[in-house]
mmCIF file of C-alpha atoms and ligand atoms in Angstrom:
data_model
loop_
_atom_site.group_PDB
_atom_site.id
_atom_site.type_symbol
_atom_site.label_atom_id
_atom_site.label_comp_id
_atom_site.label_asym_id
_atom_site.label_seq_id
_atom_site.Cartn_x
_atom_site.Cartn_y
_atom_site.Cartn_z
ATOM 1 C CA UNK L 5 41.453 -39.015 -14.298
ATOM 2 C CA UNK L 6 40.463 -36.881 -17.287
ATOM 3 C CA UNK L 7 41.469 -38.263 -20.658
ATOM 4 C CA UNK L 8 41.394 -35.686 -23.430
ATOM 5 C CA UNK L 9 40.414 -36.454 -27.029
ATOM 6 C CA UNK L 10 43.264 -36.686 -29.532
ATOM 7 C CA UNK L 11 42.004 -33.493 -31.205
ATOM 8 C CA UNK L 12 41.508 -31.540 -27.963
ATOM 9 C CA UNK L 13 42.782 -27.971 -28.201
ATOM 10 C CA UNK L 14 45.070 -26.193 -25.734
ATOM 11 C CA UNK L 15 42.009 -24.181 -24.715
ATOM 12 C CA UNK L 16 40.110 -27.404 -23.898
ATOM 13 C CA UNK L 17 43.021 -28.634 -21.772
ATOM 14 C CA UNK L 18 43.368 -25.305 -19.958
ATOM 15 C CA UNK L 19 39.655 -25.280 -19.166
ATOM 16 C CA UNK L 20 39.905 -28.717 -17.554
ATOM 17 C CA UNK L 21 42.982 -27.693 -15.550
ATOM 18 C CA UNK L 22 41.217 -24.536 -14.397
ATOM 19 C CA UNK L 23 38.198 -26.496 -13.153
ATOM 20 C CA UNK L 24 40.429 -28.954 -11.300
ATOM 21 C CA UNK L 25 42.309 -26.080 -9.664
ATOM 22 C CA UNK L 26 39.180 -24.086 -8.870
ATOM 23 C CA UNK L 27 37.937 -27.171 -7.011
ATOM 24 C CA UNK L 28 40.972 -26.985 -4.759
ATOM 25 C CA UNK L 29 43.021 -29.790 -6.348
ATOM 26 C CA UNK L 30 46.289 -29.792 -8.247
ATOM 27 C CA UNK L 31 46.422 -30.953 -11.851
ATOM 28 C CA UNK L 32 49.149 -33.356 -12.888
ATOM 29 C CA UNK L 33 49.224 -33.021 -16.681
ATOM 30 C CA UNK L 34 50.761 -35.764 -18.789
ATOM 31 C CA UNK L 35 51.190 -34.938 -22.425
ATOM 32 C CA UNK L 36 51.552 -38.042 -24.581
ATOM 33 C CA UNK L 37 52.356 -38.053 -28.262
ATOM 34 C CA UNK L 38 48.690 -38.181 -29.244
ATOM 35 C CA UNK L 39 46.752 -37.600 -26.105
ATOM 36 C CA UNK L 40 46.827 -35.566 -22.917
ATOM 37 C CA UNK L 41 45.702 -36.862 -19.553
ATOM 38 C CA UNK L 42 44.923 -34.637 -16.580
ATOM 39 C CA UNK L 43 45.326 -36.358 -13.229
ATOM 40 C CA UNK L 44 43.758 -34.480 -10.324
ATOM 41 C CA UNK L 45 45.839 -34.664 -7.149
ATOM 42 C CA UNK L 46 43.970 -34.012 -3.917
ATOM 43 C CA UNK L 47 40.524 -34.669 -2.530
ATOM 44 C CA UNK L 48 38.655 -36.004 -5.562
ATOM 45 C CA UNK L 49 35.313 -35.812 -3.778
ATOM 46 C CA UNK L 50 35.468 -32.080 -4.490
ATOM 47 C CA UNK L 51 35.436 -32.691 -8.247
ATOM 48 C CA UNK L 52 32.332 -33.042 -10.398
ATOM 49 C CA UNK L 53 33.394 -35.752 -12.858
ATOM 50 C CA UNK L 54 30.003 -35.735 -14.627
ATOM 51 C CA UNK L 55 30.444 -32.068 -15.480
ATOM 52 C CA UNK L 56 34.037 -32.626 -16.609
ATOM 53 C CA UNK L 57 32.913 -35.446 -18.915
ATOM 54 C CA UNK L 58 30.635 -33.069 -20.832
ATOM 55 C CA UNK L 59 33.311 -30.474 -21.586
ATOM 56 C CA UNK L 60 34.631 -29.908 -25.074
ATOM 57 C CA UNK L 61 37.719 -31.990 -25.850
ATOM 58 C CA UNK L 62 37.150 -34.445 -23.007
ATOM 59 C CA UNK L 63 36.980 -38.106 -23.985
ATOM 60 C CA UNK L 64 36.520 -39.596 -20.550
ATOM 61 C CA UNK L 65 36.422 -38.366 -16.991
ATOM 62 C CA UNK L 66 36.462 -41.051 -14.357
ATOM 63 C CA UNK L 67 37.114 -41.282 -10.672
ATOM 64 C CA UNK L 68 39.897 -43.771 -9.962
ATOM 65 C CA UNK L 69 39.330 -45.159 -6.490
ATOM 66 C CA UNK L 70 42.860 -46.200 -5.594
ATOM 67 C CA UNK L 71 45.214 -44.949 -2.917
ATOM 68 C CA UNK L 72 47.942 -44.965 -5.534
ATOM 69 C CA UNK L 73 47.523 -44.509 -9.246
ATOM 70 C CA UNK L 74 50.406 -42.319 -10.416
ATOM 71 C CA UNK L 75 52.770 -45.201 -9.660
ATOM 72 C CA UNK L 76 50.403 -48.027 -10.486
ATOM 73 C CA UNK L 77 51.113 -50.416 -13.313
ATOM 74 C CA UNK L 78 47.412 -50.510 -14.152
ATOM 75 C CA UNK L 79 47.212 -46.805 -14.961
ATOM 76 C CA UNK L 80 50.787 -46.373 -16.211
ATOM 77 C CA UNK L 81 49.783 -45.820 -19.807
ATOM 78 C CA UNK L 82 47.602 -42.862 -18.811
ATOM 79 C CA UNK L 83 50.375 -41.231 -16.867
ATOM 80 C CA UNK L 84 53.016 -41.280 -19.552
ATOM 81 C CA UNK L 85 54.908 -44.311 -18.310
ATOM 82 C CA UNK L 86 55.631 -46.214 -21.475
ATOM 83 C CA UNK L 87 57.624 -49.255 -20.323
ATOM 84 C CA UNK L 88 56.605 -52.097 -18.089
ATOM 85 C CA UNK L 89 59.450 -51.205 -15.723
ATOM 86 C CA UNK L 90 60.937 -47.859 -14.883
ATOM 87 C CA UNK L 91 64.698 -47.495 -14.941
ATOM 88 C CA UNK L 92 65.999 -44.874 -12.526
ATOM 89 C CA UNK L 93 69.171 -43.343 -13.909
ATOM 90 C CA UNK L 94 71.735 -42.192 -11.345
ATOM 91 C CA UNK L 95 74.875 -40.979 -13.104
ATOM 92 C CA UNK L 96 76.201 -44.016 -14.968
ATOM 93 C CA UNK L 97 74.088 -46.418 -12.951
ATOM 94 C CA UNK L 98 70.798 -47.692 -14.338
ATOM 95 C CA UNK L 99 68.579 -49.123 -11.621
ATOM 96 C CA UNK L 100 65.588 -51.212 -12.654
ATOM 97 C CA UNK L 101 64.914 -53.677 -15.422
ATOM 98 C CA UNK L 102 68.524 -54.767 -15.815
ATOM 99 C CA UNK L 103 71.521 -56.150 -13.971
ATOM 100 C CA UNK L 104 71.158 -56.115 -10.170
ATOM 101 C CA UNK L 105 72.448 -52.851 -8.719
ATOM 102 C CA UNK L 106 74.393 -53.107 -5.475
ATOM 103 C CA UNK L 107 74.434 -50.346 -2.886
ATOM 104 C CA UNK L 108 77.202 -50.977 -0.356
ATOM 105 C CA UNK L 109 78.858 -49.089 2.451
ATOM 106 C CA UNK L 110 78.862 -48.705 6.197
ATOM 107 C CA UNK L 111 75.797 -48.250 8.340
ATOM 108 C CA UNK L 112 77.262 -44.937 9.493
ATOM 109 C CA UNK L 113 79.990 -42.676 8.164
ATOM 110 C CA UNK L 114 82.484 -42.484 11.037
ATOM 111 C CA UNK L 115 85.536 -40.762 9.580
ATOM 112 C CA UNK L 116 86.974 -39.648 6.255
ATOM 113 C CA UNK L 117 89.478 -42.500 6.305
ATOM 114 C CA UNK L 118 86.742 -45.059 7.058
ATOM 115 C CA UNK L 119 84.407 -44.050 4.218
ATOM 116 C CA UNK L 120 87.283 -43.687 1.726
ATOM 117 C CA UNK L 121 88.550 -47.180 2.473
ATOM 118 C CA UNK L 122 85.114 -48.778 2.398
ATOM 119 C CA UNK L 123 84.318 -46.995 -0.887
ATOM 120 C CA UNK L 124 87.515 -48.259 -2.475
ATOM 121 C CA UNK L 125 87.047 -51.844 -1.303
ATOM 122 C CA UNK L 126 83.322 -51.948 -2.102
ATOM 123 C CA UNK L 127 83.971 -50.653 -5.605
ATOM 124 C CA UNK L 128 86.605 -53.332 -6.097
ATOM 125 C CA UNK L 129 84.073 -55.928 -4.926
ATOM 126 C CA UNK L 130 81.676 -54.786 -7.657
ATOM 127 C CA UNK L 131 79.342 -52.365 -5.872
ATOM 128 C CA UNK L 132 77.731 -49.575 -7.908
ATOM 129 C CA UNK L 133 76.480 -47.080 -5.319
ATOM 130 C CA UNK L 134 77.976 -45.997 -1.985
ATOM 131 C CA UNK L 135 75.864 -45.688 1.159
ATOM 132 C CA UNK L 136 76.725 -44.231 4.552
ATOM 133 C CA UNK L 137 74.414 -42.898 7.244
ATOM 134 C CA UNK L 138 75.084 -39.451 8.660
ATOM 135 C CA UNK L 139 71.811 -38.912 10.499
ATOM 136 C CA UNK L 140 71.136 -42.276 12.148
ATOM 137 C CA UNK L 141 67.714 -43.194 13.511
ATOM 138 C CA UNK L 142 68.471 -44.882 16.856
ATOM 139 C CA UNK L 143 66.157 -46.349 19.458
ATOM 140 C CA UNK L 144 68.272 -44.965 22.309
ATOM 141 C CA UNK L 145 69.128 -41.313 22.638
ATOM 142 C CA UNK L 146 72.362 -42.457 24.332
ATOM 143 C CA UNK L 147 73.558 -44.391 21.264
ATOM 144 C CA UNK L 148 75.771 -42.957 18.491
ATOM 145 C CA UNK L 149 73.443 -40.924 16.290
ATOM 146 C CA UNK L 150 75.777 -40.442 13.345
ATOM 147 C CA UNK L 151 78.152 -37.601 12.515
ATOM 148 C CA UNK L 152 75.112 -35.413 11.867
ATOM 149 C CA UNK L 153 74.356 -35.287 15.575
ATOM 150 C CA UNK L 154 77.346 -33.051 16.209
ATOM 151 C CA UNK L 155 75.518 -30.141 14.587
ATOM 152 C CA UNK L 156 75.164 -28.880 11.051
ATOM 153 C CA UNK L 157 78.882 -28.228 10.550
ATOM 154 C CA UNK L 158 79.663 -31.832 11.552
ATOM 155 C CA UNK L 159 76.935 -33.111 9.261
ATOM 156 C CA UNK L 160 78.219 -31.078 6.338
ATOM 157 C CA UNK L 161 81.772 -32.274 6.876
ATOM 158 C CA UNK L 162 80.613 -35.918 6.875
ATOM 159 C CA UNK L 163 78.560 -35.257 3.732
ATOM 160 C CA UNK L 164 81.660 -33.906 1.987
ATOM 161 C CA UNK L 165 83.575 -37.074 2.964
ATOM 162 C CA UNK L 166 80.798 -39.246 1.545
ATOM 163 C CA UNK L 167 80.712 -37.283 -1.696
ATOM 164 C CA UNK L 168 84.491 -37.220 -1.945
ATOM 165 C CA UNK L 169 84.606 -41.007 -1.515
ATOM 166 C CA UNK L 170 81.882 -41.470 -4.135
ATOM 167 C CA UNK L 171 83.676 -39.175 -6.581
ATOM 168 C CA UNK L 172 87.042 -40.831 -5.954
ATOM 169 C CA UNK L 173 85.715 -44.272 -6.824
ATOM 170 C CA UNK L 174 83.112 -43.258 -9.346
ATOM 171 C CA UNK L 175 80.038 -44.213 -7.340
ATOM 172 C CA UNK L 176 76.869 -42.155 -6.808
ATOM 173 C CA UNK L 177 76.114 -41.740 -3.102
ATOM 174 C CA UNK L 178 73.041 -42.183 -0.935
ATOM 175 C CA UNK L 179 72.336 -41.149 2.634
ATOM 176 C CA UNK L 180 69.277 -40.990 4.838
ATOM 177 C CA UNK L 181 67.482 -37.717 5.408
ATOM 178 C CA UNK L 182 65.779 -37.978 8.771
ATOM 179 C CA UNK L 183 63.873 -34.708 8.998
ATOM 180 C CA UNK L 184 62.620 -31.796 6.928
ATOM 181 C CA UNK L 185 65.232 -29.418 8.318
ATOM 182 C CA UNK L 186 68.001 -31.539 6.778
ATOM 183 C CA UNK L 187 66.577 -31.873 3.278
ATOM 184 C CA UNK L 188 68.385 -28.911 1.676
ATOM 185 C CA UNK L 189 71.733 -29.816 3.186
ATOM 186 C CA UNK L 190 71.552 -33.485 2.175
ATOM 187 C CA UNK L 191 70.322 -32.637 -1.334
ATOM 188 C CA UNK L 192 73.449 -30.546 -1.875
ATOM 189 C CA UNK L 193 75.728 -33.579 -1.584
ATOM 190 C CA UNK L 194 73.968 -36.805 -2.472
ATOM 191 C CA UNK L 195 72.673 -38.443 -5.643
ATOM 192 C CA UNK L 196 69.862 -40.397 -3.988
ATOM 193 C CA UNK L 197 67.806 -39.189 -1.017
ATOM 194 C CA UNK L 198 67.015 -42.076 1.309
ATOM 195 C CA UNK L 199 63.939 -42.054 3.549
ATOM 196 C CA UNK L 200 64.344 -44.609 6.317
ATOM 197 C CA UNK L 201 61.777 -47.150 7.456
ATOM 198 C CA UNK L 202 60.804 -45.115 10.516
ATOM 199 C CA UNK L 203 59.907 -42.129 8.359
ATOM 200 C CA UNK L 204 57.935 -43.905 5.648
ATOM 201 C CA UNK L 205 54.723 -42.445 7.096
ATOM 202 C CA UNK L 206 56.015 -38.852 7.221
ATOM 203 C CA UNK L 207 54.148 -37.404 4.250
ATOM 204 C CA UNK L 208 55.562 -33.895 4.729
ATOM 205 C CA UNK L 209 59.114 -35.227 4.649
ATOM 206 C CA UNK L 210 58.304 -37.338 1.588
ATOM 207 C CA UNK L 211 56.887 -34.355 -0.295
ATOM 208 C CA UNK L 212 59.784 -32.082 0.694
ATOM 209 C CA UNK L 213 62.384 -34.643 -0.368
ATOM 210 C CA UNK L 214 60.524 -35.326 -3.630
ATOM 211 C CA UNK L 215 60.581 -31.635 -4.527
ATOM 212 C CA UNK L 216 64.387 -31.716 -4.691
ATOM 213 C CA UNK L 217 63.978 -33.646 -7.947
ATOM 214 C CA UNK L 218 66.604 -36.243 -7.061
ATOM 215 C CA UNK L 219 65.947 -40.002 -7.021
ATOM 216 C CA UNK L 220 64.285 -41.083 -3.773
ATOM 217 C CA UNK L 221 64.895 -44.403 -2.017
ATOM 218 C CA UNK L 222 61.915 -45.204 0.192
ATOM 219 C CA UNK L 223 62.143 -48.029 2.698
ATOM 220 C CA UNK L 224 59.113 -49.959 3.881
ATOM 221 C CA UNK L 225 58.244 -49.313 7.523
ATOM 222 C CA UNK L 226 58.645 -52.513 9.559
ATOM 223 C CA UNK L 227 54.946 -52.417 10.468
ATOM 224 C CA UNK L 228 53.613 -51.285 7.105
ATOM 225 C CA UNK L 229 51.517 -53.260 4.674
ATOM 226 C CA UNK L 230 52.559 -53.263 1.027
ATOM 227 C CA UNK L 231 49.542 -51.086 0.257
ATOM 228 C CA UNK L 232 50.772 -48.498 2.755
ATOM 229 C CA UNK L 233 54.238 -48.502 1.206
ATOM 230 C CA UNK L 234 52.700 -47.902 -2.220
ATOM 231 C CA UNK L 235 50.279 -45.273 -0.915
ATOM 232 C CA UNK L 236 53.076 -43.290 0.705
ATOM 233 C CA UNK L 237 55.204 -43.651 -2.441
ATOM 234 C CA UNK L 238 52.405 -41.804 -4.176
ATOM 235 C CA UNK L 239 53.252 -38.697 -2.101
ATOM 236 C CA UNK L 240 56.595 -38.588 -3.903
ATOM 237 C CA UNK L 241 55.065 -39.165 -7.346
ATOM 238 C CA UNK L 242 52.401 -36.514 -6.675
ATOM 239 C CA UNK L 243 55.207 -33.946 -6.483
ATOM 240 C CA UNK L 244 56.134 -34.907 -10.041
ATOM 241 C CA UNK L 245 59.056 -37.099 -8.976
ATOM 242 C CA UNK L 246 58.809 -40.640 -10.267
ATOM 243 C CA UNK L 247 62.475 -41.484 -9.798
ATOM 244 C CA UNK L 248 61.446 -43.590 -6.912
ATOM 245 C CA UNK L 249 63.120 -46.777 -5.670
ATOM 246 C CA UNK L 250 61.249 -48.913 -3.130
ATOM 247 C CA UNK L 251 63.047 -51.050 -0.587
ATOM 248 C CA UNK L 252 61.921 -54.094 1.375
ATOM 249 C CA UNK L 253 63.912 -54.228 4.621
ATOM 250 C CA UNK L 254 61.992 -56.606 6.833
ATOM 251 C CA UNK L 255 58.876 -56.403 8.950
ATOM 252 C CA UNK L 256 58.301 -57.076 12.632
ATOM 253 C CA UNK L 257 58.579 -60.795 13.469
ATOM 254 C CA UNK L 258 55.552 -62.534 14.951
ATOM 255 C CA UNK L 259 55.160 -64.821 17.971
ATOM 256 C CA UNK L 260 56.576 -64.848 21.468
ATOM 257 C CA UNK L 261 59.577 -67.114 20.974
ATOM 258 C CA UNK L 262 63.020 -66.203 19.719
ATOM 259 C CA UNK L 263 62.792 -64.983 16.133
ATOM 260 C CA UNK L 264 66.471 -65.522 15.254
ATOM 261 C CA UNK L 265 66.457 -62.563 12.879
ATOM 262 C CA UNK L 266 66.267 -58.820 13.545
ATOM 263 C CA UNK L 267 63.212 -58.547 11.271
ATOM 264 C CA UNK L 268 61.355 -60.904 8.932
ATOM 265 C CA UNK L 269 62.434 -60.241 5.378
ATOM 266 C CA UNK L 270 59.236 -60.309 3.344
ATOM 267 C CA UNK L 271 60.526 -61.467 -0.014
ATOM 268 C CA UNK L 272 57.083 -62.069 -1.476
ATOM 269 C CA UNK L 273 56.771 -58.279 -1.320
ATOM 270 C CA UNK L 274 59.164 -58.071 -4.272
ATOM 271 C CA UNK L 275 57.015 -59.749 -6.949
ATOM 272 C CA UNK L 276 53.867 -58.272 -5.394
ATOM 273 C CA UNK L 277 55.246 -54.725 -5.678
ATOM 274 C CA UNK L 278 56.453 -55.468 -9.202
ATOM 275 C CA UNK L 279 52.911 -56.505 -10.077
ATOM 276 C CA UNK L 280 51.425 -53.351 -8.621
ATOM 277 C CA UNK L 281 53.878 -50.768 -9.894
ATOM 278 C CA UNK L 282 56.527 -50.231 -12.557
ATOM 279 C CA UNK L 283 58.969 -48.845 -9.981
ATOM 280 C CA UNK L 284 62.209 -50.688 -9.169
ATOM 281 C CA UNK L 285 62.421 -52.666 -5.928
ATOM 282 C CA UNK L 286 65.487 -53.227 -3.757
ATOM 283 C CA UNK L 287 66.001 -55.551 -0.820
ATOM 284 C CA UNK L 288 68.089 -54.742 2.262
ATOM 285 C CA UNK L 289 69.095 -58.106 3.737
ATOM 286 C CA UNK L 290 71.337 -56.393 6.317
ATOM 287 C CA UNK L 291 68.587 -54.784 8.395
ATOM 288 C CA UNK L 292 66.194 -57.527 7.285
ATOM 289 C CA UNK L 293 68.163 -60.232 9.088
ATOM 290 C CA UNK L 294 70.631 -58.409 11.347
ATOM 291 C CA UNK L 295 73.037 -61.322 10.803
ATOM 292 C CA UNK L 296 76.174 -61.442 8.661
ATOM 293 C CA UNK L 297 75.899 -65.233 8.220
ATOM 294 C CA UNK L 298 72.506 -64.866 6.508
ATOM 295 C CA UNK L 299 73.348 -62.081 4.048
ATOM 296 C CA UNK L 300 74.640 -64.358 1.273
ATOM 297 C CA UNK L 301 71.568 -66.601 1.222
ATOM 298 C CA UNK L 302 69.045 -63.786 1.569
ATOM 299 C CA UNK L 303 70.775 -61.761 -1.149
ATOM 300 C CA UNK L 304 70.501 -64.725 -3.514
ATOM 301 C CA UNK L 305 66.880 -65.253 -2.497
ATOM 302 C CA UNK L 306 66.125 -61.563 -3.155
ATOM 303 C CA UNK L 307 67.522 -61.729 -6.674
ATOM 304 C CA UNK L 308 65.631 -64.959 -7.288
ATOM 305 C CA UNK L 309 62.467 -63.149 -6.173
ATOM 306 C CA UNK L 310 63.124 -60.488 -8.813
ATOM 307 C CA UNK L 311 64.749 -57.671 -6.823
ATOM 308 C CA UNK L 312 66.349 -54.985 -8.991
ATOM 309 C CA UNK L 313 69.203 -54.652 -6.543
ATOM 310 C CA UNK L 314 70.398 -54.899 -2.965
ATOM 311 C CA UNK L 315 71.503 -52.606 -0.198
ATOM 312 C CA UNK L 316 74.210 -54.340 1.831
ATOM 313 C CA UNK L 317 76.048 -52.877 4.814
ATOM 314 C CA UNK L 318 79.767 -53.372 4.322
ATOM 315 C CA UNK L 319 82.850 -52.704 6.455
ATOM 316 C CA UNK L 320 86.505 -53.772 6.246
ATOM 317 C CA UNK L 321 86.365 -54.530 9.971
ATOM 318 C CA UNK L 322 82.756 -54.971 11.146
ATOM 319 C CA UNK L 323 83.926 -55.442 14.744
ATOM 320 C CA UNK L 324 85.054 -51.823 14.984
ATOM 321 C CA UNK L 325 81.851 -50.312 13.518
ATOM 322 C CA UNK L 326 79.947 -48.075 15.933
ATOM 323 C CA UNK L 327 76.581 -49.198 14.523
ATOM 324 C CA UNK L 328 75.272 -52.517 13.136
ATOM 325 C CA UNK L 329 78.605 -54.393 13.137
ATOM 326 C CA UNK L 330 76.922 -57.832 13.515
ATOM 327 C CA UNK L 331 75.109 -57.475 10.195
ATOM 328 C CA UNK L 332 77.956 -56.082 8.107
ATOM 329 C CA UNK L 333 79.813 -58.118 5.527
ATOM 330 C CA UNK L 334 83.428 -57.577 4.534
ATOM 331 C CA UNK L 335 84.336 -56.445 1.020
ATOM 332 C CA UNK L 336 85.554 -59.988 0.211
ATOM 333 C CA UNK L 337 82.201 -61.406 1.254
ATOM 334 C CA UNK L 338 80.475 -58.683 -0.742
ATOM 335 C CA UNK L 339 82.397 -59.718 -3.862
ATOM 336 C CA UNK L 340 81.145 -63.311 -3.454
ATOM 337 C CA UNK L 341 77.579 -62.123 -2.958
ATOM 338 C CA UNK L 342 77.723 -59.920 -6.059
ATOM 339 C CA UNK L 343 79.126 -62.705 -8.194
ATOM 340 C CA UNK L 344 76.451 -65.144 -7.024
ATOM 341 C CA UNK L 345 73.730 -62.558 -7.654
ATOM 342 C CA UNK L 346 74.943 -61.918 -11.195
ATOM 343 C CA UNK L 347 74.913 -65.635 -11.945
ATOM 344 C CA UNK L 348 71.458 -66.028 -10.459
ATOM 345 C CA UNK L 349 70.088 -63.034 -12.318
ATOM 346 C CA UNK L 350 71.351 -64.399 -15.636
ATOM 347 C CA UNK L 351 69.869 -67.802 -14.827
ATOM 348 C CA UNK L 352 66.534 -66.265 -13.958
ATOM 349 C CA UNK L 353 66.458 -64.295 -17.198
ATOM 350 C CA UNK L 354 67.082 -67.510 -19.094
ATOM 351 C CA UNK L 355 64.576 -69.562 -17.178
ATOM 352 C CA UNK L 356 61.971 -66.800 -17.291
ATOM 353 C CA UNK L 357 58.559 -68.319 -16.939
ATOM 354 C CA UNK L 358 56.451 -68.222 -20.048
ATOM 355 C CA UNK L 359 53.385 -70.215 -19.160
ATOM 356 C CA UNK L 360 52.023 -68.022 -16.352
HETATM 357 C C1 PEP O 426 69.658 -47.730 7.124
HETATM 358 O O1 PEP O 426 69.554 -48.205 5.985
HETATM 359 O O2 PEP O 426 70.660 -47.116 7.515
HETATM 360 C C2 PEP O 426 68.542 -47.887 8.077
HETATM 361 C C3 PEP O 426 68.541 -47.279 9.253
HETATM 362 O O3 PEP O 426 67.592 -48.728 7.668
HETATM 363 P P1 PEP O 426 66.032 -48.762 8.038
HETATM 364 O O4 PEP O 426 65.485 -47.389 7.841
HETATM 365 O O5 PEP O 426 65.485 -49.774 7.090
HETATM 366 O O6 PEP O 426 65.960 -49.211 9.469
HETATM 367 MN MN1 MN O 427 72.372 -49.971 9.789
#
């Protein structure tokens, strides 16, 4: 990190950028009101920080040994992040540091009628953002892979249904982008680009999605540590995209006996991630538990843990869903969850700890 003096000239700044680039790194330049900071992105071992520190206009040049720093709370002030929490703005929805934001919708978009009806009923229940998978990651190649599996024309048609449903009920839309070849197509139709748990480690996909400049929803891989989630988030931020929403969705259960839940929802990840970064954090209790009867309690627990919102799979008739029926709630159940979460959020704001 190279912190320029308040009276550094444009020439001083350009010289620093040139040295960073000549060393084979990219320079992420943050211009504050009084001060400019140059953040080298790439292999920092190639940079001579001692030499940089002696240049005209340079106040401080220091190596920051952290797998993530662009998104870190500790270094936020250097990277032009003024508030303690970032709010990601998606149309009229403000996600982060405010009321809990609810993303609802089916696991998979199955027809125009299905997504229209779910959008209407989810909106009525109080949801803010509409979800619907078009490219589904499935463990079996023989299972329904989403409308996107019928070729690009099928994928595009399903994307138009999703967008139409979002527009009709005034909700931004989010869908998963499963591979680099689908990034352009998905970016044409959605407001948030979702990277699924299985792809959290795909740094090329992360960078490609980030370059579209739209908000990115990144889910934690079910075998990933929190540090890995944050480190891979940095790939998005390094492309200059900090409209990043992180999502806890459960990790692999331990032990040999029956685990009773699809995954183990790691709710302590929420305050831990909030401590480490200013980015908003969501919880997905649907994939986290795999059980409709647990969604109410785990949604409440997520809000109590400080989650900025929830992603909840919703269907007017879960029994007819082609994917994930057992974990879907109905719109009536969703309305109860949202009401409880609002009450809890208000309570938590009021009871906010002060002593520690
Ligand atoms: C999803 O949200 O549709 C999904 C497949 O979730 P995950 O990537 O967390 O498994
Ligand atoms: Mn699902």
